[in-house]
């Protein structure tokens, strides 16, 4: 069981996470290909991964694993032979999953294949064309506006060939076969917050959890978004019944407020635990109702899968201007924001691991706490202390059906205080875990 | 099924409705008698009615159909032989259901039989004395105040004799035997808003519905209030199990805000549909909780009948000063208010007819919309469009149990958008109607 | 059944209650001993009590009835032989349940046994040491601050010996075996509001109830708090299934607002009835959510007992500065506050006794009230009167499942009006009690 009290140096963890993100940043990732494999190799240096390759052509529910995409180089040269757009300088320059092309064309033919961001003329946008054969380049709007009419040499040295979709997984065995899922998508190219921050946080959390003896079995999954998540679900159908709950980890390095997005039901344990932790830390945070768009929580929420998977980000996708642009770089994310994210994730799972259901051994009237050293001795004072209040709430509510979190919520006390009191009362043989 | 999109010219309908109300206005109606018959005859010129006559003396639950009341003339003459109150000038002058009388009397004897409205001294009140033998005249308060002590000749040339209670009904057969009830009371004399407006709206709505192939069977009932409604219920006991829901149509020509009065349960389909339509049209409206007084919704809400029948009026009964007075005349009601009422009634039943329950054919993760042409092709943009959002909500929620309205409410989208998306997805064989 | 209308002179009752509290004030009570016996003897002069003695050593759930405590005298003399603290002047001077002691000691040895209230330097605090052998004196903080270093003679002439725990009970038989519990703790020494006010109110209420023929059986229990309540519950285990609901009566003489503390469920009949009465009397009041501390409601709320017992006080324990000090004396409580408390308690039980479930004899449409003289005869007016509204609500809601209080709450009408209308309708054979 994850201990309720620990002395993790989150600040130091923040530096580790930032350093891992920095190592992962240059890689050109996509939903398939060697970028994902290289990413998983670097993660494997931190925590031991099982790598799963699902071949092109495999049916995964309504989808089929596509051709694998790899890219060596890409550029646009003007008629003077000058490379004016160069994949080597930024992998965002390429429309992700572009088919190969080698051609010379005038600007008007090239123009429909150029993508830019008029509202942020200095940034390169991130654009993709999965499941739809196309090619293109993403450039700053300033460059686009100033492109002269000219003959351009277009080269995209990519391959789309039978291969596989790759994901990695680290399983931390727990005392119970019930599983908790931590899912981080790993398909975005050089974007720091989305989602090197989420990957690094899951890696660091996995180290913490695996260093204790967790109650639940944790599955830390690093997979491409959408098709990668669908593939993972398809490959694990026989295991899904064991999944108790989960969390999609993404966008955890930006210094904005934490934002919890509820599961489709909205009142499951992961919702209750996350919101309890967020409410009791005296930092502003946001709550989003479930919606069937965003990240991979939508796959877990589909009617046939129906797993309670929440999502905890900082500023959510689409809500900060740098989202899906070249400005989502290593300057956007901060070690202390990553440390803060980790501390909250950790607290949520500490809560869930300690959230037992208790039954009072003395359900008829209050037991005599005094003779067990659990009651102040001189009576008649004003209000009893918080610890005393926690004991009385547990004794009143411990009917073998309510979990500790419900008792914490009803009492208005922080979970740790209730958990400490439950531990004391258990040690004194006054209550027992059901 | 009523199509979700139509191109009705409601404004033109408003003129038709106003014209019908104008033709009905002069008739002296009551809960029985030839006034009702004449009213139904004029309605029959618009839509084919079945006329039901229930004889005097028939037991209808705790009630008995009373003697039929008819009136030819009534007046008060002063000692100079001058008619100072004349039924021929306004049928409101008579206490409705007055027994016949022919007598000469002093003012002090006449006084208890005179009814006026002190707070509106120029208006004649509408008063009735059903189920209680009495006679009387309704006059302006100004006239009452200035009546000299005199000998008055009183004549009420009415009859109370065995006859029948009359109501009319237009049934529009639907694909299903399940029935939707539209109830308009038709017992008030020359009062325009109450309820010629309701009658005319039901007539016009019936024309629209019968010109398509509705999913449900509609029963448009024109009956006297209270005893007429009770008689209809009594005559239709074996049919009540088929009634899915209903609406009491009344007070629909006054230019005030629309006001929906909830069913006794408050959360049935007619409540949800009415409130959805009202909330999404960007016009102010009011909601009333159920109460067991008002119009005939109270009969349908009695514990043994218990049918979900809402009531949609504009300014409700008792909430505008002209209510039940001579000022509720053809100047009080307006064609455009009637048109607006019709458009909302129509939208409510369009919603109900299109409110299917869907089951996803691809419940495990999201289906691949792109290969069906239902997904934008270049990914990575900001928020998906409303139509895209609607599709994803339906796919997420279509578990074979929720109706479309529930999905519309949860998504925050207007029903039409959800219904259009459901039609698209059904055409693409991605979901199916349960 | 307690009649819904009575003409009690509550003001006169207030004087009786104050006079009883005055007689009880001087007695030195504790959780056992002759103070409780003397208190019950004086109550017995008002209402006939059954006295129950439970011997020292008896196991009551997790507790054991302790040695009986009695005290004859106690004082502190200074080295001049002057009594500077004297039990005969105020029984609050003694740490309640002090073990006997006779010793001479310096101030530094005495000091840990002296209790005072720094924030109210003129008041003597009330302190206890049950279940923990100790001795001590309670004095004003002013006196404590000025105590010279000296040799003090300490005498506590108390006994702690095998004996019994004493409580008293008055049972008022009702038509039903179902029981309503009124619990007043009687263990505090000279504290007027806590709880001579509660004792006196229960005595007076018992007189009122026993003078009619109540529907329910009432058990008025005067017992020490905590261990006394636990002993009562333990002694009555086989009876608990008959207890329908109850109320802890305490702190009812202070002129503050009435405060209702909810049961652990929060929506049982005693909660609904109490809050209905409080809301409809146009006086400010407070509501407290349940918490497992306070008075003996906590014992009844323990998971194995689980009886719906509310608590109605005025300003609650700990919320007025005089609480548990010598300032809680006969000047703090007022006859008119006690009268007001009594009137509300009485109204709550009048409501509960009249709170039947009705079934309409005419569930199909509205019955014809006019022929039974229960409907105004000239129709067409504006809003029907309150009594008429009450009748219609009952007829609409009387489905054999809802109680009258639910109908009162839904209609927004005061319970008395609904109860009167129900009586009328029952007399007219329109509804019947289920």
PDB file of C-alpha atoms in Angstrom, chain B residues 61-64 95 115 126-129 131-132 230 233 263-264 290-293 298-299 301-305 324, chain C residues 360 362-369 371-372 375 377-381 383-384 389 392-393 395-399 410:
ATOM      1  CA  UNK B  61     -66.790   9.399 -12.089  1.00  0.00           C
ATOM      2  CA  UNK B  62     -67.973  11.474  -9.097  1.00  0.00           C
ATOM      3  CA  UNK B  63     -69.957  13.844 -11.331  1.00  0.00           C
ATOM      4  CA  UNK B  64     -73.192  13.730 -13.333  1.00  0.00           C
ATOM      5  CA  UNK B  95     -74.152  34.948 -15.077  1.00  0.00           C
ATOM      6  CA  UNK B 115     -71.569  41.168 -10.301  1.00  0.00           C
ATOM      7  CA  UNK B 126     -67.180  36.822 -16.596  1.00  0.00           C
ATOM      8  CA  UNK B 127     -68.943  34.809 -13.890  1.00  0.00           C
ATOM      9  CA  UNK B 128     -70.525  31.378 -13.850  1.00  0.00           C
ATOM     10  CA  UNK B 129     -72.809  29.355 -11.620  1.00  0.00           C
ATOM     11  CA  UNK B 131     -73.924  23.028 -10.496  1.00  0.00           C
ATOM     12  CA  UNK B 132     -75.631  25.635  -8.325  1.00  0.00           C
ATOM     13  CA  UNK B 230     -63.937  14.685 -16.933  1.00  0.00           C
ATOM     14  CA  UNK B 233     -61.718  10.983 -19.657  1.00  0.00           C
ATOM     15  CA  UNK B 263     -46.672  17.993 -15.076  1.00  0.00           C
ATOM     16  CA  UNK B 264     -47.130  16.668 -11.582  1.00  0.00           C
ATOM     17  CA  UNK B 290     -47.276  21.945 -11.076  1.00  0.00           C
ATOM     18  CA  UNK B 291     -50.212  22.960  -8.923  1.00  0.00           C
ATOM     19  CA  UNK B 292     -53.575  21.221  -8.797  1.00  0.00           C
ATOM     20  CA  UNK B 293     -55.520  24.260  -9.986  1.00  0.00           C
ATOM     21  CA  UNK B 298     -55.450  19.022 -12.988  1.00  0.00           C
ATOM     22  CA  UNK B 299     -57.829  16.265 -14.153  1.00  0.00           C
ATOM     23  CA  UNK B 301     -52.888  14.746 -12.957  1.00  0.00           C
ATOM     24  CA  UNK B 302     -55.396  13.195 -10.537  1.00  0.00           C
ATOM     25  CA  UNK B 303     -53.894  10.175  -8.788  1.00  0.00           C
ATOM     26  CA  UNK B 304     -55.999   7.581 -10.592  1.00  0.00           C
ATOM     27  CA  UNK B 305     -55.479   9.045 -14.073  1.00  0.00           C
ATOM     28  CA  UNK B 324     -62.153  36.685 -17.424  1.00  0.00           C
TER      29      UNK B 324
ATOM     30  CA  UNK C 360     -58.434   9.419  -2.135  1.00  0.00           C
ATOM     31  CA  UNK C 362     -62.181   9.412  -5.813  1.00  0.00           C
ATOM     32  CA  UNK C 363     -58.842   9.061  -7.547  1.00  0.00           C
ATOM     33  CA  UNK C 364     -60.233   9.462 -11.091  1.00  0.00           C
ATOM     34  CA  UNK C 365     -60.402  13.176 -11.869  1.00  0.00           C
ATOM     35  CA  UNK C 366     -61.378  15.589  -9.129  1.00  0.00           C
ATOM     36  CA  UNK C 367     -64.379  14.705  -7.000  1.00  0.00           C
ATOM     37  CA  UNK C 368     -67.243  17.181  -7.037  1.00  0.00           C
ATOM     38  CA  UNK C 369     -66.533  19.229  -3.945  1.00  0.00           C
ATOM     39  CA  UNK C 371     -72.119  18.993  -3.837  1.00  0.00           C
ATOM     40  CA  UNK C 372     -70.407  18.365  -0.506  1.00  0.00           C
ATOM     41  CA  UNK C 375     -66.264  24.386  -3.037  1.00  0.00           C
ATOM     42  CA  UNK C 377     -70.229  28.338  -5.446  1.00  0.00           C
ATOM     43  CA  UNK C 378     -69.770  31.300  -7.760  1.00  0.00           C
ATOM     44  CA  UNK C 379     -66.960  30.399 -10.162  1.00  0.00           C
ATOM     45  CA  UNK C 380     -64.731  32.560 -12.297  1.00  0.00           C
ATOM     46  CA  UNK C 381     -62.936  34.434  -9.501  1.00  0.00           C
ATOM     47  CA  UNK C 383     -57.160  32.604  -7.074  1.00  0.00           C
ATOM     48  CA  UNK C 384     -59.002  30.166  -4.882  1.00  0.00           C
ATOM     49  CA  UNK C 389     -55.932  25.151  -2.408  1.00  0.00           C
ATOM     50  CA  UNK C 392     -57.023  20.361  -4.123  1.00  0.00           C
ATOM     51  CA  UNK C 393     -53.448  19.541  -3.178  1.00  0.00           C
ATOM     52  CA  UNK C 395     -56.884  15.292  -3.572  1.00  0.00           C
ATOM     53  CA  UNK C 396     -54.093  15.430  -6.109  1.00  0.00           C
ATOM     54  CA  UNK C 397     -51.464  13.884  -3.872  1.00  0.00           C
ATOM     55  CA  UNK C 398     -53.444  11.422  -1.740  1.00  0.00           C
ATOM     56  CA  UNK C 399     -52.276   8.263  -3.466  1.00  0.00           C
ATOM     57  CA  UNK C 410     -45.011  20.517  -1.802  1.00  0.00           C
TER      58      UNK C 410
END
